[in-house]
C-alpha angles and dihedrals in degrees: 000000000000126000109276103012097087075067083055109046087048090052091054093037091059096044086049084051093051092043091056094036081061091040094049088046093052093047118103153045091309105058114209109184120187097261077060096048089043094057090044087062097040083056097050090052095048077060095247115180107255100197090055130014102041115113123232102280092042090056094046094048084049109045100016116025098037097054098042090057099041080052090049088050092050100035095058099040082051090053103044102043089050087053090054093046090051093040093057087045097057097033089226127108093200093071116098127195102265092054090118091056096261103141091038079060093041093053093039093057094038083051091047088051089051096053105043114105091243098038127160146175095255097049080047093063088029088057094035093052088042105053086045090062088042100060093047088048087048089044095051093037084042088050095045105067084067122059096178115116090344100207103037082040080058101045087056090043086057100049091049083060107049086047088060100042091045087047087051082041082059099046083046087057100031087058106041142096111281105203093032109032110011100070084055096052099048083046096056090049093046082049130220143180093221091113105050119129131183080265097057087051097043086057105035096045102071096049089058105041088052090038089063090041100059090040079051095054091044103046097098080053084054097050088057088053095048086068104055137283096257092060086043091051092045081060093044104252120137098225095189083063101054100032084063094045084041088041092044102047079041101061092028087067094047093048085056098051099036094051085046100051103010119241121336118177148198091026082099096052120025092043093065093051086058097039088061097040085050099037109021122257099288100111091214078077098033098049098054080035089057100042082054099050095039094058090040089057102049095038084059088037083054088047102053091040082061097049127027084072143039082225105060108236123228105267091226094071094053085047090049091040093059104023098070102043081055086050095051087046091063098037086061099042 
């Protein structure tokens, strides 16, 4: 990449960001134009009162298109940068974020929460953040047992763990209730941003933003790692060290998205592809380049599952539907 147009690239990317934040706010039964959004500002600064006086389409832009699109915006940044940090750990590209079994945990626990007798929303998000973290513990305890060949010994121990998580997901559904549990259960695991609130955004929030920070500081240390450990041990970095507090931020990201808005896939895999083909292979671009273009792409996801059809559509299926044919396009470029 030449000198100056990774500015650049950042500049269009956040205007594209902008640009797709408007049009997703915009997006749904309710239609809110920018005369409208004009005229809701211009109310806010006269001081209006928001909890009483706001018309219909006032109260849906504040409390329910806002914060969906604040938690598209952090959801799929999430999501991207921890598939191109995984991506650069484990030097494949074919790797995704829930390789250690993260979101099987995640969907299991949020399951497990639907179907108990005293069941809320807040032991659903408690069980499916806590199964997430469960599964990465059970995949690193489970690796390391082994020290043979560390990183491919992980990616089967993960995959030993998201098999069993997604067999206990199938006796869940197999035993519950199928007009009252069961469609819950299939939504959450076809994933959606129907439910956020302003609560969901103030907490997740944090844990993103500082997430990407640290993955930001440490890029140039990732970079290092994405070449081998025995080029990150020749320039005195302990790379088992690194690739757990990387791994474990990582995962920790995922398990908070995924037991907010249920499983949405392909964002973790298919967004990195398109950062270094965008930005170059150094991660202090791709990493900025992927949180862009993970927040672009499921604000417009968003967008199209609230209005192609009068009943909104799980967002995970728009994600699915054209995240693989832009995985199969790269494979074959």
């Amino acid at each position: 990449m030449k000198p100056g147009s990774g500015s650049r690239l950042i500049v269009l990317l956040l205007a594209a960001l902008m640009f797709s934040f408007a049009l997703s706010v915009s997006s749904g039964r309710v239609s809110i134009g920018v005369a409208d959004m004009a005229r809701i500002f211009s109310n806010l600064y006269q001081n209006w009162e928001i909890a009483g006086t706001l018309m219909s389409e006032e109260l849906v832009f504040f409390w329910i298109r806002i914060p969906r699109c604040l938690m598209a915006v952090l959801v799929g940044s999430g999501l991207a940068v921890t598939g191109a940090v995984y991506q650069a750990l484990f030097r494949n590209p074919l790797v995704s974020p829930d390789i250690l079994g993260v979101s099987s945990g995640c969907t299991f626990g949020a399951a497990l929460g639907l179907v108990l007798p005293f069941n809320s929303v807040y032991l659903v998000h408690a069980l499916s953040f806590g199964f997430g973290m469960l599964a990465v513990a059970l995949s690193i305890s489970l690796a390391k047992v082994i020290s043979i060949k560390p990183v491919i010994i992980l990616v089967l121990a993960g995959m030993v763990v998201l098999s069993f998580f997604n067999a206990l997901l199938m006796v869940v559904k197999y035993f519950s209730d199928p007009y009252d549990e069961l469609p819950g259960i299939i939504f959450w695991v076809m994933g959606s941003l129907s439910r956020i609130t302003w609560d969901n955004v103030l907490i997740m929030a944090p844990f993103v933003i500082l997430g990407m920070i640290l993955f930001i500081l440490l890029s140039f240390r990732l970079n290092i790692l994405s070449m081998g450990d025995i080029q990150a041990k020749s320039l005195g970095m302990n790379p088992s060290f690194f690739r757990m507090i990387l791994i474990t931020v990582s995962s920790f990201m995922v398990a908070i998205s995924v037991s907010t808005c249920g499983q949405i896939s392909w964002i973790g895999l298919v967004i990195p592809h398109l950062a270094r083909t965008l930005a170059g292979p150094g991660h202090e671009r791709v990493i900025p380049v992927s949180a862009l273009l993970g927040g672009i792409f499921l604000l417009l996801a968003d967008s199209l599952a609230r209005s192609v059809s009068s009943a909104e559509i799980p967002v995970g299926i728009i994600t699915a539907l054209t995240g693989a044919p832009v995985f199969g396009w790269f494979m074959f470029k």
